[in-house]
Coordinates of C-alpha atoms in Angstrom, one line a residue:
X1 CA 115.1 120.9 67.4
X2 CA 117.0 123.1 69.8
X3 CA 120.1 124.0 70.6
X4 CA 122.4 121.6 72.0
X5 CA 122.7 121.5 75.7
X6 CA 125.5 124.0 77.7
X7 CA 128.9 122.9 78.1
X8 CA 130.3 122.4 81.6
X9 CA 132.8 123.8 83.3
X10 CA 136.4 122.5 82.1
X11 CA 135.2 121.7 78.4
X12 CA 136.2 125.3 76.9
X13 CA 132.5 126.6 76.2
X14 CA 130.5 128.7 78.0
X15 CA 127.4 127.7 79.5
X16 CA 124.1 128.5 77.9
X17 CA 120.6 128.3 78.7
X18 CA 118.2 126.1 77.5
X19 CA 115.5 127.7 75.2
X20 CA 112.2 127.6 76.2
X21 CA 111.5 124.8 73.5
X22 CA 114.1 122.8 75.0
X23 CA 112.9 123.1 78.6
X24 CA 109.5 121.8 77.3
X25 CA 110.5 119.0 75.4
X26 CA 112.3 117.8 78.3
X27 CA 109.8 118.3 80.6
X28 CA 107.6 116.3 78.8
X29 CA 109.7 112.8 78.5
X30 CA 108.1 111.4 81.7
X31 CA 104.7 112.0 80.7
X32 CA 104.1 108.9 79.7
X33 CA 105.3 107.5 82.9
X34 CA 103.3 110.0 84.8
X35 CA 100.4 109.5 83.0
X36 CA 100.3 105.7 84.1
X37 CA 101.8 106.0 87.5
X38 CA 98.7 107.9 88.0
X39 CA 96.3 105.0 87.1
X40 CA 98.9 102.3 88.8
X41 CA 99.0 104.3 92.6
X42 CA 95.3 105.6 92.3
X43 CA 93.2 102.6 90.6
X44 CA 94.7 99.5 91.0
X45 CA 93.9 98.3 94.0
X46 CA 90.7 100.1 93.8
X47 CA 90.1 98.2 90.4
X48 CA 91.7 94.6 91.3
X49 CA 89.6 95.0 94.7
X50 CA 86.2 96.5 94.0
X51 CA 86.0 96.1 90.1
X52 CA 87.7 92.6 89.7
X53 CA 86.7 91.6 93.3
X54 CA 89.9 89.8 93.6
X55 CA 90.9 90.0 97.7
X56 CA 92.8 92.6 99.3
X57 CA 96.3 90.8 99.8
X58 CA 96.0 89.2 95.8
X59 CA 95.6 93.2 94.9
X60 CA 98.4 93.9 97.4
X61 CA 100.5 90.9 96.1
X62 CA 100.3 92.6 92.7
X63 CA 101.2 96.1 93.5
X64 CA 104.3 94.6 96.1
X65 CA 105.4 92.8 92.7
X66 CA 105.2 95.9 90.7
X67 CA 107.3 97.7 93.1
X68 CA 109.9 95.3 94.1
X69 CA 110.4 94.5 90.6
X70 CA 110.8 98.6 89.9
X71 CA 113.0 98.5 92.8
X72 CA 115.3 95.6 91.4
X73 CA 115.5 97.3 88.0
X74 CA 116.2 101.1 89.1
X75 CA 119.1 100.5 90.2
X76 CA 120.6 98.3 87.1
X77 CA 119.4 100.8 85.1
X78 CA 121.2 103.3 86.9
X79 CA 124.2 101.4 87.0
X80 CA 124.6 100.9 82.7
X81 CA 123.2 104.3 82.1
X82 CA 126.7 105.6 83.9
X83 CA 128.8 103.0 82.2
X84 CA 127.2 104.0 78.6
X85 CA 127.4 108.0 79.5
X86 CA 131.3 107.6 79.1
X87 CA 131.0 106.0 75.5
X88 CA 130.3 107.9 72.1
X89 CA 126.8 107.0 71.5
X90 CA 125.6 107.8 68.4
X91 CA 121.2 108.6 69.6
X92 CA 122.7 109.3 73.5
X93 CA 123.1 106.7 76.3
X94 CA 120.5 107.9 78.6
X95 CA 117.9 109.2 75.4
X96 CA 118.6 105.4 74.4
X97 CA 117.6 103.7 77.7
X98 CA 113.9 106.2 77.7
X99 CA 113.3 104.6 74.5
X100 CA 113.4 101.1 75.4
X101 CA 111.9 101.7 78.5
X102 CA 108.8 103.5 76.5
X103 CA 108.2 101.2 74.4
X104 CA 107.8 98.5 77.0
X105 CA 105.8 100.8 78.7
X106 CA 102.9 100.7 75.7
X107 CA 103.0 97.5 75.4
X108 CA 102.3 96.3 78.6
X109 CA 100.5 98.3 80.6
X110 CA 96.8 98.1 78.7
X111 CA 97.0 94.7 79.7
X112 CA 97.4 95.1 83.4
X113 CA 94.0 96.7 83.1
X114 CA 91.9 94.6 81.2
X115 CA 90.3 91.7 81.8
X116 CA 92.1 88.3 82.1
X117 CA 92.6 86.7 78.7
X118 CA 90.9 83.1 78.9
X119 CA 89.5 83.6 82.5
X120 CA 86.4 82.9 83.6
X121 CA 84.6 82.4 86.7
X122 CA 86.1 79.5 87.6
X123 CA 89.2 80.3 87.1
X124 CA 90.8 80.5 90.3
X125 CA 92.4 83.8 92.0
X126 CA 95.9 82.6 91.9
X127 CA 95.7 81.5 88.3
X128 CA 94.2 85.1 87.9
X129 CA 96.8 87.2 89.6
X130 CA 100.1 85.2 87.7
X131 CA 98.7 85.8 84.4
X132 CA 99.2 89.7 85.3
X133 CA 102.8 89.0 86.6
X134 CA 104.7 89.5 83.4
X135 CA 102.8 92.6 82.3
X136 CA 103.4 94.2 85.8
X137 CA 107.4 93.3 85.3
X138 CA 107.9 94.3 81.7
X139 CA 105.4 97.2 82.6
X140 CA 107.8 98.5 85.7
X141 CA 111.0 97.8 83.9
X142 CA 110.2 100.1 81.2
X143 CA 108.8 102.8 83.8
X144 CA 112.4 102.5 85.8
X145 CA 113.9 102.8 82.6
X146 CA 112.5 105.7 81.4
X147 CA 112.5 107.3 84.9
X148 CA 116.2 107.2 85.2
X149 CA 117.1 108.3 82.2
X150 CA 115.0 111.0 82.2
X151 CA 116.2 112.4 85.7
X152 CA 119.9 111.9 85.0
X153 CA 119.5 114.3 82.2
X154 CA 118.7 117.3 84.3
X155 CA 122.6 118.2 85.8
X156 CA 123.8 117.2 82.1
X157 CA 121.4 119.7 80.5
X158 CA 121.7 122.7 82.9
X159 CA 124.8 123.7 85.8
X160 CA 123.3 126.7 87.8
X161 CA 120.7 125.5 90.7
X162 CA 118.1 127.8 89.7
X163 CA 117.8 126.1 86.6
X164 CA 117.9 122.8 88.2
X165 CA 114.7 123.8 90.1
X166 CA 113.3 125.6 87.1
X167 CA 113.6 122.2 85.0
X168 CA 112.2 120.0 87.8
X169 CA 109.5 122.2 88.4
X170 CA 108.6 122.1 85.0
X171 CA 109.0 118.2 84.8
X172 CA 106.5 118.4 87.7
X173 CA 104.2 120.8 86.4
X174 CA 103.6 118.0 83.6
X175 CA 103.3 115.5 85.9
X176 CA 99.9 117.4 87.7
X177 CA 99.1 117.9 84.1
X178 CA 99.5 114.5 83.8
X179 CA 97.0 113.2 86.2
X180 CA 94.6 115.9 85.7
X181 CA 94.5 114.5 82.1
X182 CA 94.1 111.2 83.9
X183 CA 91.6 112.3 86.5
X184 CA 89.2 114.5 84.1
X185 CA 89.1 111.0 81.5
X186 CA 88.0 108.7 84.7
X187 CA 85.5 111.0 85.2
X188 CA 84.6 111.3 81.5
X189 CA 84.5 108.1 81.0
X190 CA 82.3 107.1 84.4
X191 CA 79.7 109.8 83.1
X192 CA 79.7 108.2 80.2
X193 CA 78.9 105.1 81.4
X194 CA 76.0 105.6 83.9
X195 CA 74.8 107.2 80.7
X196 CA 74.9 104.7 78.3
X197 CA 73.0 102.1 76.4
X198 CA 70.8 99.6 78.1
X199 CA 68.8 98.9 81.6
X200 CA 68.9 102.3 83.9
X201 CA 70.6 100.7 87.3
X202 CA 68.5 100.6 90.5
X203 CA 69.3 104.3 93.0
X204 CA 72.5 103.8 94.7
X205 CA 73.4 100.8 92.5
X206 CA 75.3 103.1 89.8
X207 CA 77.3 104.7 92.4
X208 CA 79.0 101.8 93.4
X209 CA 81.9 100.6 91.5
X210 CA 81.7 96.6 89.8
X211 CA 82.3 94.3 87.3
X212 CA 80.2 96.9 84.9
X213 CA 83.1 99.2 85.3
X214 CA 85.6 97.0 83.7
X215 CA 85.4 99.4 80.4
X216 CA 85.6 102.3 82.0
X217 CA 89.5 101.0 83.4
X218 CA 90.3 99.2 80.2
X219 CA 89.8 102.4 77.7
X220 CA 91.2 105.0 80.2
X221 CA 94.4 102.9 80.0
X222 CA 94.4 103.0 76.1
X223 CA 93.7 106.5 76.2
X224 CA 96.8 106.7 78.5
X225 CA 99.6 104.9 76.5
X226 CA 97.9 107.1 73.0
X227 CA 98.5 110.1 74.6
X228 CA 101.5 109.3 76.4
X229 CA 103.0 108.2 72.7
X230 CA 102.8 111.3 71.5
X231 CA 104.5 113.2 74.4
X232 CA 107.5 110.6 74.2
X233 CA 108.1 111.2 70.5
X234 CA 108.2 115.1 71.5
X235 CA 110.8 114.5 73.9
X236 CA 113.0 112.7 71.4
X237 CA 112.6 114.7 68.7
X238 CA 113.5 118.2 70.8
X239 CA 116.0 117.1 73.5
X240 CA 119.3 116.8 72.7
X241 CA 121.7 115.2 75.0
X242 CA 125.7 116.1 75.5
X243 CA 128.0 112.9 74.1
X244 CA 131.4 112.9 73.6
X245 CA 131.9 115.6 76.7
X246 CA 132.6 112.9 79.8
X247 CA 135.4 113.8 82.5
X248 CA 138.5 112.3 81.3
X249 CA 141.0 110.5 83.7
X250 CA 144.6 111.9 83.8
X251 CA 147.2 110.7 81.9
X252 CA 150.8 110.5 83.0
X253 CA 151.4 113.9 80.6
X254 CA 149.0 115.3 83.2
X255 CA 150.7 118.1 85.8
X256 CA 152.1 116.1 88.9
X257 CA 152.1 119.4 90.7
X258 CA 148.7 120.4 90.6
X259 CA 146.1 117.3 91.0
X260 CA 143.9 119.8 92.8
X261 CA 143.5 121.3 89.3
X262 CA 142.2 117.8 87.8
X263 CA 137.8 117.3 87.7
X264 CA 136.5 115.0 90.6
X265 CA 135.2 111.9 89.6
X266 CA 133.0 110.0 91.8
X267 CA 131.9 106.3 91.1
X268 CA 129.0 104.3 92.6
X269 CA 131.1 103.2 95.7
X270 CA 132.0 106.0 96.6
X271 CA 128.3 107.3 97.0
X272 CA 127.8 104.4 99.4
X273 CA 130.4 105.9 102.0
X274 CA 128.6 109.5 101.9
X275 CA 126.3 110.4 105.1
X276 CA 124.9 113.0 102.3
X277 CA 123.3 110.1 100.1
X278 CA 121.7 108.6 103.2
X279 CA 120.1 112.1 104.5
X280 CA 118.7 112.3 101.0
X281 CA 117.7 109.6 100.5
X282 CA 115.9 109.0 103.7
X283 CA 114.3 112.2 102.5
X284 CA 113.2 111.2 99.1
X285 CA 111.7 107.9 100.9
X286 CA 109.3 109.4 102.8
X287 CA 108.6 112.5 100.6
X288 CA 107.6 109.4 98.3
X289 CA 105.8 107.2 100.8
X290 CA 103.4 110.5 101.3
X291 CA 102.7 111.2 98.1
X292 CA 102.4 107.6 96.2
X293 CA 100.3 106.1 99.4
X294 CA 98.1 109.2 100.0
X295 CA 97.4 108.3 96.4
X296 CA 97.0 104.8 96.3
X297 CA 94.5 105.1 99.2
X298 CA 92.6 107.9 98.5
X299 CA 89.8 106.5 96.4
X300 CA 89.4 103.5 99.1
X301 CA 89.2 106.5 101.6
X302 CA 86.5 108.3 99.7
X303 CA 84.5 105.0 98.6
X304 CA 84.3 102.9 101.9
X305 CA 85.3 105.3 105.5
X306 CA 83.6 108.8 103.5
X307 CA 80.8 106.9 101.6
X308 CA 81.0 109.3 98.6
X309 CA 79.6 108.0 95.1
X310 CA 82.4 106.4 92.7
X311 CA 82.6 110.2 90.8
X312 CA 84.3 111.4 93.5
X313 CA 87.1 108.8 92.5
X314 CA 87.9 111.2 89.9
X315 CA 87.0 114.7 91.1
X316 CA 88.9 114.6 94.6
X317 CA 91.8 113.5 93.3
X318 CA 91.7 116.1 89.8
X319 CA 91.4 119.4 93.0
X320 CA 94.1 117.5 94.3
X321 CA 96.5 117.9 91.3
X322 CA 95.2 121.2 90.4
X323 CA 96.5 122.7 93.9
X324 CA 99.9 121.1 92.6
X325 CA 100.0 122.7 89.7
X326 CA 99.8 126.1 91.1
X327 CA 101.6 125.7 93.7
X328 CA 104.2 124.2 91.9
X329 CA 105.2 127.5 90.1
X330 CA 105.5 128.5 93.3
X331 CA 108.7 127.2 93.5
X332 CA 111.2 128.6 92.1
X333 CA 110.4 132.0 93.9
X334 CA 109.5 130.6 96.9
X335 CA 112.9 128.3 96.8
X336 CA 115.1 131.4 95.9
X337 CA 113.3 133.4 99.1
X338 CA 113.4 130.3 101.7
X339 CA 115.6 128.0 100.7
X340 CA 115.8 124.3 100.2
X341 CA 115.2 123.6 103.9
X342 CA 112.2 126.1 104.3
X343 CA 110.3 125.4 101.5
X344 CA 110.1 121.9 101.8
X345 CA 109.5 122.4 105.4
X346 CA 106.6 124.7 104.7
X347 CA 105.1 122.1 102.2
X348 CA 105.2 119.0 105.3
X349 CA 103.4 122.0 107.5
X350 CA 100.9 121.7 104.9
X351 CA 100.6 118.1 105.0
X352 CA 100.8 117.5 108.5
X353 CA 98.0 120.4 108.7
X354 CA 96.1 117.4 106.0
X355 CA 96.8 114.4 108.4
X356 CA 95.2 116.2 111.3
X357 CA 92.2 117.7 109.9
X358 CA 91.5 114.1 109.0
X359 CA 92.1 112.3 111.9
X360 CA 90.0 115.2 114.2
X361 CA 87.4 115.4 111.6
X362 CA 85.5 112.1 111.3
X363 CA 83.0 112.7 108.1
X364 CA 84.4 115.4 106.3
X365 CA 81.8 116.6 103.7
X366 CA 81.5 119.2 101.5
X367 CA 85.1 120.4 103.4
X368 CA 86.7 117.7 101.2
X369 CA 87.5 119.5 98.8
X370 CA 89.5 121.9 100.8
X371 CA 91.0 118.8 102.3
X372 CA 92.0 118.1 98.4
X373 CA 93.7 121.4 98.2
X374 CA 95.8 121.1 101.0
X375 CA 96.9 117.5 100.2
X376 CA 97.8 118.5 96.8
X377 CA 99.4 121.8 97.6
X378 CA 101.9 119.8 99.9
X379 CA 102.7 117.2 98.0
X380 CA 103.5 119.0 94.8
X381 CA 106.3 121.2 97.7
X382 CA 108.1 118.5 99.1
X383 CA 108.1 116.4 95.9
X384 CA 109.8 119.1 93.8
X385 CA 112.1 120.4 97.1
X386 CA 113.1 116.7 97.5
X387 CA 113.9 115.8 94.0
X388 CA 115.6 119.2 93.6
X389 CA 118.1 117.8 96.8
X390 CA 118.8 114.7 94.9
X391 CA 119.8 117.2 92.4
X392 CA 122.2 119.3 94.6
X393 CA 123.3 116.2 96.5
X394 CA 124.8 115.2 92.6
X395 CA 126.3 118.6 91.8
X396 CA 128.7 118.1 89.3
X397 CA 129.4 114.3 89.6
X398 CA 126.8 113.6 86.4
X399 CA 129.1 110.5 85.3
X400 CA 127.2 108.6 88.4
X401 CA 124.2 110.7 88.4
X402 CA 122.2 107.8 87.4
X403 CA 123.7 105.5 89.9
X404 CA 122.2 108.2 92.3
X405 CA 118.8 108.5 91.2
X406 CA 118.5 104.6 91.1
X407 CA 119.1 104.3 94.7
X408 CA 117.0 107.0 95.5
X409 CA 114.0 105.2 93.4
X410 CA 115.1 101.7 94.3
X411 CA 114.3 102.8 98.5
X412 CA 111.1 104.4 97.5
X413 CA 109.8 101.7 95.5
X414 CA 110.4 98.7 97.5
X415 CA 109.2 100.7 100.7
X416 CA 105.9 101.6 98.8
X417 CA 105.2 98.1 98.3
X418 CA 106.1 96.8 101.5
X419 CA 104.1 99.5 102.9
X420 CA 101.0 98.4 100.9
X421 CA 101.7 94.6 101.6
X422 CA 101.3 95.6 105.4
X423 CA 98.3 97.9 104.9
X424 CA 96.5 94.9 102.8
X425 CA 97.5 92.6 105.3
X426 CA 96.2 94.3 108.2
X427 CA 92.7 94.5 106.1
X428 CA 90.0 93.7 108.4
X429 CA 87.3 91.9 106.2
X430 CA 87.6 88.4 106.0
X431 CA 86.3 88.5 102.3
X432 CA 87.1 90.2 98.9
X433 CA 84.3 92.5 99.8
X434 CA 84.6 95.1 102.4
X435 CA 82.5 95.6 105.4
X436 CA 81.8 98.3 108.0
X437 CA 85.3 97.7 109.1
X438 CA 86.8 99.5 106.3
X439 CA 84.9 102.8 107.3
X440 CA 87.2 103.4 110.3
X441 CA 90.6 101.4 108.6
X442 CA 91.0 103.6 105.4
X443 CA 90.2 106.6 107.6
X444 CA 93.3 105.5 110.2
X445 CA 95.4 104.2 106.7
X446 CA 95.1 108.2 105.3
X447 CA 96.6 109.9 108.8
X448 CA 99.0 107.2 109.1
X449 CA 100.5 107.9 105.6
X450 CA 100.4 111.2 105.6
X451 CA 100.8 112.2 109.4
X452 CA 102.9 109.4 110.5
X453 CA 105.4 109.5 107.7
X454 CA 105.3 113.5 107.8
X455 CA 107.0 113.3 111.1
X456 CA 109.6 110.6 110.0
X457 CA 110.2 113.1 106.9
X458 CA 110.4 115.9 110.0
X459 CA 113.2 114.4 111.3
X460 CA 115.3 113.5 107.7
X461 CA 114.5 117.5 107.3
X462 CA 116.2 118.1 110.6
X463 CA 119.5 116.1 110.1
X464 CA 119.8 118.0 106.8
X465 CA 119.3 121.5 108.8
X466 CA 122.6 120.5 111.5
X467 CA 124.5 118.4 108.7
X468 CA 124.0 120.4 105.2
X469 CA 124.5 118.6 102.5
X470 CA 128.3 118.1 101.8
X471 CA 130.6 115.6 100.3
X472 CA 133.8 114.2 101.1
X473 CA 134.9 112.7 97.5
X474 CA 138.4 114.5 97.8
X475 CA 139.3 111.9 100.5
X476 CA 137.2 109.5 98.7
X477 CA 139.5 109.8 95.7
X478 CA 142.8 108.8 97.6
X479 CA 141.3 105.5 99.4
X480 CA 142.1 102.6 97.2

């Protein structure tokens, strides 16, 4: 185990770095998260649709639930992480709340894919679709839990912005690792399949996903909460988080004459009455909305509008993640040449560049794949940039750090699944099974996500260029 984390300014220490061991035991506490956020945005709908050939608004109904209830949670979780930060906890308030939110993590998720328990075929959709209501809950109040209290750790384990960026780059760099892990398993595991025991399928039958691929989902998600397991216990057993070290209120031996002198201390109301937390978090919304939709719609894109064979579920989206994993050590030089502003304006360049190759280029081809890298590249920038704002926009305020990064995640969320809800809706085949319609819908589905919310993303960016980010908590302090 490593040293403990530096002490901030005010406590009497001097700051320290974070050994390399430390850094990477951090980094790794959300891979368990990412390694099923991967299979939630990329394969559900594509497995409750095409694999358990439920129809498109029961598949959307599910994901809306998983996301609103994520929403509802972030928040909360947000809100008692900052209440328990000021307490002497013996294991560490926020280390405490990624602990209960992993282990309700692994042991929900496998269930969500894998097959009904006590379903048959005449069980009836709506009977279907409740049964995996509690696991989708219990499944994204653990992921909120764990999300939280991993990202509120970052300003209490490092001060300097440099080190903010290198920490969430690495935390990022995991995540591509993450769903490459993911990705290269799918595709494993398909192989594997076609290759197994039994009857060869007819040409062109094995290409298509169905009900023979409900192994395939159900044993990538139990490879995902083993290996996710490990990771977590990592985490706790190298990170060590500050207690005991909390701004303290002043007390009436405290100097009258200099209340300048005294630390800040910012609660979750007073976030509310910030223009800063707004331009953030307008940012982080659709910085999110490009990334977890361009995701979630992918595979449909490449099964039904590009009419490539269900291997390319797994290979397009693994080039995708590889181009974020480059570019995202990219980003602390880049970030220190550029700047916040330019670098996650560069990144949207990348992805606009994306959303209009796609909507000029009708079947795309072997080119694809250099569709992939773009995609990737420019997610993996404005993801990291963004989340690196949040970062800034919380400074030294860590007390309601939480608070902040529950907001953040509670907008996201709910906007992703009222998002999909209105994509699903708008779904053009009457029946569970698409048609030719889908060709030209997921096609119009992947520029609107990723060129329609670039430009709203544009203009967040541009508010942030006239009105830096800045915050008024020195007035704040003497409103009642």
């Amino acid at each position: 185990m490593g040293p403990g984390p530096p002490l901030p300014a005010g406590t009497g220490g001097t700051p320290r770095p974070l050994t390399l061991a430390a850094r990477l035991s951090y980094a790794v506490g959300h891979f368990l998260n990412d390694l099923c956020a991967s299979m939630w945005f990329t394969y559900l709908l594509l497995y409750l649709h095409s694999v358990r050939a439920y129809s498109s608004r029961g598949a959307g109904l599910l994901l809306l639930l998983g996301q609103v209830a994520d929403g509802l949670c972030t928040p909360l979780v947000g809100y008692e992480a900052d209440r328990a930060a000021g307490r002497c906890v013996r294991y560490g308030p926020r280390k405490a709340w990624h602990l209960v939110g992993t282990i309700c993590v692994l042991l929900s998720f496998p269930f969500i894919f894998s097959p009904c328990l006590g379903c048959g075929t005449a069980t009836p959709e709506w009977a279907a679709l409740l049964y995996y209501g509690p696991f989708i809950v219990v499944f994204q109040f653990g992921w909120a839990a764990t999300q939280i209290a991993h990202l509120s750790l970052i300003p209490e384990l490092v001060t300097s912005d440099h080190e903010k960026v290198e920490l969430t780059a690495l935390r990022y760099a995991f995540t591509v690792v993450a769903n490459i892990a993911v990705f290269g398993a799918a595709w494993l595991l398909l192989h594997l399949q076609g290759k197994g025991p039994g009857p060869t399928p007819d040409v062109g039958v094995g290409d298509q996903l169905g009900p023979q691929d409900v192994p395939v989902f159900r044993n990538l998600s139990l490879l995902v909460v083993g290996v996710g397991a490990v990771f977590s216990l990592l985490f706790h057993l190298g990170t060590r988080e500050r207690r005991g070290l909390s701004v303290q209120a002043p007390d009436e031996q405290s100097p009258l004459l200099a209340p300048q002198a005294r630390p800040s201390l910012l609660l979750w109301k007073h976030w509310l009455r910030e223009p800063a937390f707004y331009q953030v978090g307008v940012l982080y919304m659709s910085t999110r909305l490009i990334v977890n939709l361009s995701q979630a719609y992918m595979a449909m894109y490449l099964t039904y509008s590009l009419h490539l064979p269900k291997r390319f579920i797994a290979t397009i989206p693994l080039i995708m993640y590889l181009s974020g994993f480059f570019a995202s050590f990219l980003m602390k030089p880049v970030n220190r040449c550029l700047g916040r502003n330019l670098t996650y304006f560069s990144g949207l360049l990348v992805v606009l560049a994306f959303a209009a190759w796609a909507a000029l280029v009708g079947a795309m081809g072997a080119a694809v794949y250099a569709g992939a890298v773009l995609l990737g590249a420019g997610c993996a920038t404005i993801l990291v940039t963004s989340l690196a704002m949040t970062a800034d926009l919380i400074g030294p305020h860590t007390r309601s750090g939480a608070f902040v990064y529950g907001a953040m995640s509670f907008s996201d969320k709910v906007a992703n699944g009222l998002a999909v809800m209105a994509v699903q809706s708008l779904h053009p085949c009457p029946s569970e099974l698409c048609c030719k319609a889908c060709v030209g819908f997921y096609h119009w589905v992947m520029v609107a996500v990723t060129g329609g919310v670039g430009v709203v993303a544009a203009l967040a960016l541009c508010s942030l260029m006239l009105w830096p980010i800045h915050l008024r908590h020195r007035d704040l302090e003497e409103r009642p």
